[in-house]
CSV table of N, CA, C and O in Angstrom, one decimal:
chain,number,residue,atom,x,y,z
Y,1,GLY,N,124.6,102.0,98.9
Y,1,GLY,CA,123.7,101.0,98.6
Y,1,GLY,C,122.9,100.5,99.8
Y,1,GLY,O,123.0,101.1,100.9
Y,2,HIS,N,122.2,99.4,99.6
Y,2,HIS,CA,121.4,98.9,100.7
Y,2,HIS,C,122.2,98.0,101.6
Y,2,HIS,O,123.1,97.3,101.1
Y,3,ARG,N,121.9,98.0,102.8
Y,3,ARG,CA,122.6,97.1,103.8
Y,3,ARG,C,122.1,95.7,103.6
Y,3,ARG,O,120.9,95.4,103.3
Y,4,PRO,N,123.0,94.7,103.6
Y,4,PRO,CA,122.7,93.3,103.3
Y,4,PRO,C,121.5,92.8,104.2
Y,4,PRO,O,120.7,92.0,103.7
Y,5,GLU,N,121.5,93.2,105.5
Y,5,GLU,CA,120.4,92.7,106.3
Y,5,GLU,C,119.0,93.2,106.0
Y,5,GLU,O,118.0,92.7,106.3
Y,6,ASN,N,119.0,94.3,105.2
Y,6,ASN,CA,117.7,94.9,104.7
Y,6,ASN,C,117.2,94.3,103.4
Y,6,ASN,O,116.1,94.6,103.0
Y,7,LYS,N,118.0,93.6,102.7
Y,7,LYS,CA,117.7,93.1,101.4
Y,7,LYS,C,116.4,92.2,101.3
Y,7,LYS,O,115.6,92.4,100.4
Y,8,PRO,N,116.2,91.3,102.3
Y,8,PRO,CA,115.0,90.5,102.2
Y,8,PRO,C,113.7,91.4,102.3
Y,8,PRO,O,112.8,91.2,101.6
Y,9,GLN,N,113.8,92.4,103.2
Y,9,GLN,CA,112.6,93.3,103.3
Y,9,GLN,C,112.4,94.1,102.0
Y,9,GLN,O,111.3,94.2,101.6
Y,10,ILE,N,113.5,94.6,101.5
Y,10,ILE,CA,113.4,95.4,100.2
Y,10,ILE,C,112.8,94.5,99.1
Y,10,ILE,O,111.9,95.0,98.4
Y,11,HIS,N,113.2,93.3,99.0
Y,11,HIS,CA,112.7,92.4,97.9
Y,11,HIS,C,111.3,92.0,98.2
Y,11,HIS,O,110.5,91.8,97.2
Y,12,GLU,N,110.9,91.9,99.4
Y,12,GLU,CA,109.5,91.6,99.8
Y,12,GLU,C,108.6,92.7,99.3
Y,12,GLU,O,107.6,92.5,98.8
Y,13,GLU,N,109.1,94.0,99.6
Y,13,GLU,CA,108.3,95.1,99.2
Y,13,GLU,C,108.3,95.2,97.7
Y,13,GLU,O,107.2,95.6,97.1
Y,14,ILE,N,109.4,95.0,97.0
Y,14,ILE,CA,109.4,95.0,95.5
Y,14,ILE,C,108.4,94.0,95.0
Y,14,ILE,O,107.5,94.3,94.1
Y,15,PHE,N,108.4,92.8,95.5
Y,15,PHE,CA,107.5,91.7,95.0
Y,15,PHE,C,106.0,92.2,95.3
Y,15,PHE,O,105.2,92.1,94.4
Y,16,SER,N,105.8,92.6,96.5
Y,16,SER,CA,104.4,93.0,96.9
Y,16,SER,C,103.8,94.1,96.0
Y,16,SER,O,102.7,94.0,95.5
Y,17,LEU,N,104.6,95.1,95.7
Y,17,LEU,CA,104.2,96.2,94.8
Y,17,LEU,C,104.0,95.7,93.4
Y,17,LEU,O,103.0,96.1,92.7
Y,18,ILE,N,104.9,94.9,92.8
Y,18,ILE,CA,104.7,94.5,91.5
Y,18,ILE,C,103.6,93.5,91.3
Y,18,ILE,O,102.7,93.7,90.5
Y,19,TYR,N,103.5,92.5,92.2
Y,19,TYR,CA,102.4,91.5,92.2
Y,19,TYR,C,101.0,92.2,92.5
Y,19,TYR,O,100.1,92.0,91.8
Y,20,GLY,N,101.0,93.0,93.6
Y,20,GLY,CA,99.8,93.6,94.1
Y,20,GLY,C,99.2,94.6,93.1
Y,20,GLY,O,98.0,94.8,93.1
Y,21,THR,N,100.0,95.2,92.3
Y,21,THR,CA,99.5,96.2,91.3
Y,21,THR,C,99.4,95.6,89.9
Y,21,THR,O,99.2,96.3,88.9
Y,22,GLN,N,99.6,94.3,89.8
Y,22,GLN,CA,99.5,93.5,88.6
Y,22,GLN,C,100.4,94.1,87.5
Y,22,GLN,O,100.0,94.3,86.4
Y,23,GLY,N,101.6,94.4,87.9
Y,23,GLY,CA,102.6,94.9,87.0
Y,23,GLY,C,102.6,96.4,86.8
Y,23,GLY,O,103.2,96.9,85.9
Y,24,GLY,N,101.9,97.1,87.7
Y,24,GLY,CA,101.8,98.5,87.6
Y,24,GLY,C,103.1,99.2,87.8
Y,24,GLY,O,103.3,100.3,87.4
Y,25,PHE,N,104.0,98.5,88.5
Y,25,PHE,CA,105.4,99.0,88.7
Y,25,PHE,C,106.3,97.9,88.2
Y,25,PHE,O,106.1,96.7,88.2
Y,26,THR,N,107.5,98.4,87.7
Y,26,THR,CA,108.5,97.4,87.3
Y,26,THR,C,109.5,97.3,88.5
Y,26,THR,O,109.5,98.0,89.5
Y,27,HIS,N,110.3,96.2,88.4
Y,27,HIS,CA,111.3,96.0,89.5
Y,27,HIS,C,112.2,97.2,89.7
Y,27,HIS,O,112.4,97.7,90.8
Y,28,SER,N,112.7,97.8,88.6
Y,28,SER,CA,113.6,98.9,88.7
Y,28,SER,C,112.8,100.2,89.3
Y,28,SER,O,113.4,101.0,90.0
Y,29,ASP,N,111.5,100.3,88.9
Y,29,ASP,CA,110.7,101.4,89.4
Y,29,ASP,C,110.7,101.3,91.0
Y,29,ASP,O,111.0,102.3,91.6
Y,30,VAL,N,110.4,100.2,91.5
Y,30,VAL,CA,110.3,100.0,92.9
Y,30,VAL,C,111.6,100.0,93.6
Y,30,VAL,O,111.8,100.7,94.7
Y,31,TYR,N,112.6,99.4,93.0
Y,31,TYR,CA,114.0,99.3,93.6
Y,31,TYR,C,114.6,100.7,93.8
Y,31,TYR,O,115.2,101.0,94.8
Y,32,ASN,N,114.3,101.6,92.8
Y,32,ASN,CA,114.9,102.9,92.8
Y,32,ASN,C,114.0,104.0,93.4
Y,32,ASN,O,114.4,105.1,93.5
Y,33,MET,N,112.8,103.5,93.8
Y,33,MET,CA,111.9,104.4,94.4
Y,33,MET,C,112.3,104.8,95.9
Y,33,MET,O,112.8,104.0,96.6
Y,34,PRO,N,112.2,106.1,96.2
Y,34,PRO,CA,112.5,106.5,97.6
Y,34,PRO,C,111.7,105.6,98.6
Y,34,PRO,O,110.5,105.3,98.3
Y,35,ILE,N,112.3,105.3,99.7
Y,35,ILE,CA,111.6,104.4,100.7
Y,35,ILE,C,110.3,105.0,101.1
Y,35,ILE,O,109.3,104.2,101.2
Y,36,TYR,N,110.2,106.3,101.4
Y,36,TYR,CA,108.9,106.8,101.8
Y,36,TYR,C,107.8,106.6,100.8
Y,36,TYR,O,106.7,106.4,101.2
Y,37,LEU,N,108.1,106.7,99.5
Y,37,LEU,CA,107.1,106.4,98.5
Y,37,LEU,C,106.8,105.0,98.4
Y,37,LEU,O,105.6,104.6,98.2
Y,38,ARG,N,107.8,104.1,98.5
Y,38,ARG,CA,107.5,102.6,98.5
Y,38,ARG,C,106.6,102.3,99.6
Y,38,ARG,O,105.6,101.5,99.4
Y,39,ARG,N,106.8,102.8,100.8
Y,39,ARG,CA,106.0,102.5,101.9
Y,39,ARG,C,104.6,103.1,101.8
Y,39,ARG,O,103.6,102.5,102.1
Y,40,PHE,N,104.5,104.3,101.2
Y,40,PHE,CA,103.2,104.9,100.9
Y,40,PHE,C,102.4,104.0,100.0
Y,40,PHE,O,101.2,103.7,100.3
Y,41,TYR,N,103.0,103.5,98.9
Y,41,TYR,CA,102.2,102.7,97.9
Y,41,TYR,C,101.9,101.4,98.5
Y,41,TYR,O,100.8,100.8,98.3
Y,42,ILE,N,102.7,100.8,99.4
Y,42,ILE,CA,102.4,99.5,100.0
Y,42,ILE,C,101.2,99.7,101.0
Y,42,ILE,O,100.3,98.9,101.0
Y,43,LYS,N,101.2,100.8,101.7
Y,43,LYS,CA,100.1,101.1,102.6
Y,43,LYS,C,98.8,101.3,101.8
Y,43,LYS,O,97.7,100.8,102.2
Y,44,LYS,N,98.9,102.0,100.7
Y,44,LYS,CA,97.7,102.3,99.9
Y,44,LYS,C,97.2,100.9,99.3
Y,44,LYS,O,96.0,100.7,99.3
Y,45,LEU,N,98.1,100.1,98.9
Y,45,LEU,CA,97.7,98.8,98.4
Y,45,LEU,C,97.0,97.9,99.5
Y,45,LEU,O,96.0,97.3,99.2
Y,46,ILE,N,97.6,97.9,100.7
Y,46,ILE,CA,96.9,97.2,101.8
Y,46,ILE,C,95.6,97.7,102.1
Y,46,ILE,O,94.6,97.0,102.2
Y,47,ASP,N,95.4,99.1,102.2
Y,47,ASP,CA,94.1,99.7,102.4
Y,47,ASP,C,93.1,99.3,101.4
Y,47,ASP,O,92.0,99.0,101.7
Y,48,TYR,N,93.5,99.4,100.1
Y,48,TYR,CA,92.6,99.0,99.0
Y,48,TYR,C,92.2,97.6,99.1
Y,48,TYR,O,91.0,97.3,98.9
Y,49,LYS,N,93.1,96.7,99.4
Y,49,LYS,CA,92.8,95.3,99.4
Y,49,LYS,C,91.8,95.0,100.6
Y,49,LYS,O,90.9,94.2,100.5
Y,50,LYS,N,92.0,95.7,101.7
Y,50,LYS,CA,91.1,95.5,102.8
Y,50,LYS,C,89.7,96.0,102.5
Y,50,LYS,O,88.7,95.4,102.8
Y,51,GLN,N,89.6,97.2,101.8
Y,51,GLN,CA,88.3,97.7,101.4
Y,51,GLN,C,87.6,96.7,100.4
Y,51,GLN,O,86.4,96.5,100.4
Y,52,GLU,N,88.4,96.2,99.5
Y,52,GLU,CA,87.9,95.2,98.5
Y,52,GLU,C,87.4,94.0,99.2
Y,52,GLU,O,86.3,93.5,98.8
Y,53,GLU,N,88.1,93.5,100.2
Y,53,GLU,CA,87.6,92.3,100.9
Y,53,GLU,C,86.3,92.6,101.7
Y,53,GLU,O,85.4,91.8,101.7
Y,54,GLU,N,86.2,93.8,102.3
Y,54,GLU,CA,85.0,94.2,103.0
Y,54,GLU,C,83.8,94.2,102.0
Y,54,GLU,O,82.7,93.8,102.3
Y,55,GLN,N,84.0,94.8,100.8
Y,55,GLN,CA,83.0,94.8,99.8
Y,55,GLN,C,82.5,93.4,99.4
Y,55,GLN,O,81.3,93.2,99.2
Y,56,ILE,N,83.5,92.5,99.2
Y,56,ILE,CA,83.1,91.2,98.8
Y,56,ILE,C,82.3,90.5,99.9
Y,56,ILE,O,81.3,89.9,99.6
Y,57,LYS,N,82.7,90.7,101.2
Y,57,LYS,CA,82.0,90.1,102.3
Y,57,LYS,C,80.6,90.6,102.4
Y,57,LYS,O,79.6,89.9,102.6
Y,58,LYS,N,80.4,92.0,102.1
Y,58,LYS,CA,79.1,92.6,102.2
Y,58,LYS,C,78.2,92.0,101.1
Y,58,LYS,O,77.0,91.7,101.3
Y,59,SER,N,78.8,91.9,99.9
Y,59,SER,CA,77.9,91.4,98.8
Y,59,SER,C,77.6,89.9,99.0
Y,59,SER,O,76.5,89.5,98.6
Y,60,GLN,N,78.5,89.2,99.6
Y,60,GLN,CA,78.2,87.7,99.8
Y,60,GLN,C,77.1,87.6,100.9
Y,60,GLN,O,76.3,86.7,100.8
Y,61,SER,N,77.2,88.4,101.9
Y,61,SER,CA,76.2,88.3,103.0
Y,61,SER,C,74.8,88.8,102.5
Y,61,SER,O,73.8,88.3,102.9
Y,62,LYS,N,74.7,89.7,101.6
Y,62,LYS,CA,73.5,90.2,101.0
Y,62,LYS,C,72.9,89.1,100.1
Y,62,LYS,O,71.7,88.9,100.0
Y,63,GLY,N,73.7,88.4,99.4
Y,63,GLY,CA,73.3,87.4,98.5
Y,63,GLY,C,72.9,86.0,99.1
Y,63,GLY,O,72.3,85.2,98.5
Y,64,SER,N,73.4,85.8,100.3
Y,64,SER,CA,73.1,84.5,100.9
Y,64,SER,C,71.7,84.5,101.6
Y,64,SER,O,71.2,85.5,102.1
Y,65,ILE,N,71.0,83.4,101.5
Y,65,ILE,CA,69.7,83.2,102.0
Y,65,ILE,C,69.8,82.4,103.3
Y,65,ILE,O,70.4,81.3,103.4
Y,66,LYS,N,69.3,83.0,104.4
Y,66,LYS,CA,69.4,82.4,105.7
Y,66,LYS,C,68.1,81.5,105.9
Y,66,LYS,O,67.0,81.9,105.6
Y,67,ARG,N,68.4,80.3,106.3
Y,67,ARG,CA,67.2,79.4,106.5
Y,67,ARG,C,67.2,78.9,108.0
Y,67,ARG,O,68.1,78.8,108.6
């Protein structure tokens, strides 16, 4: 099983993937997922959110009128 000192990190990753994918993964999906895959999906989610944020900033700057 998992070492007790790693459980907070594991549950943080579980929460992040479930919340960040809006339910795209279940708790048991993520908990039983190999670590390398869990980390892969977390990195992809972070990258996607950063790109999304950049697009929002770009669209806001184009829409604002400077006076």
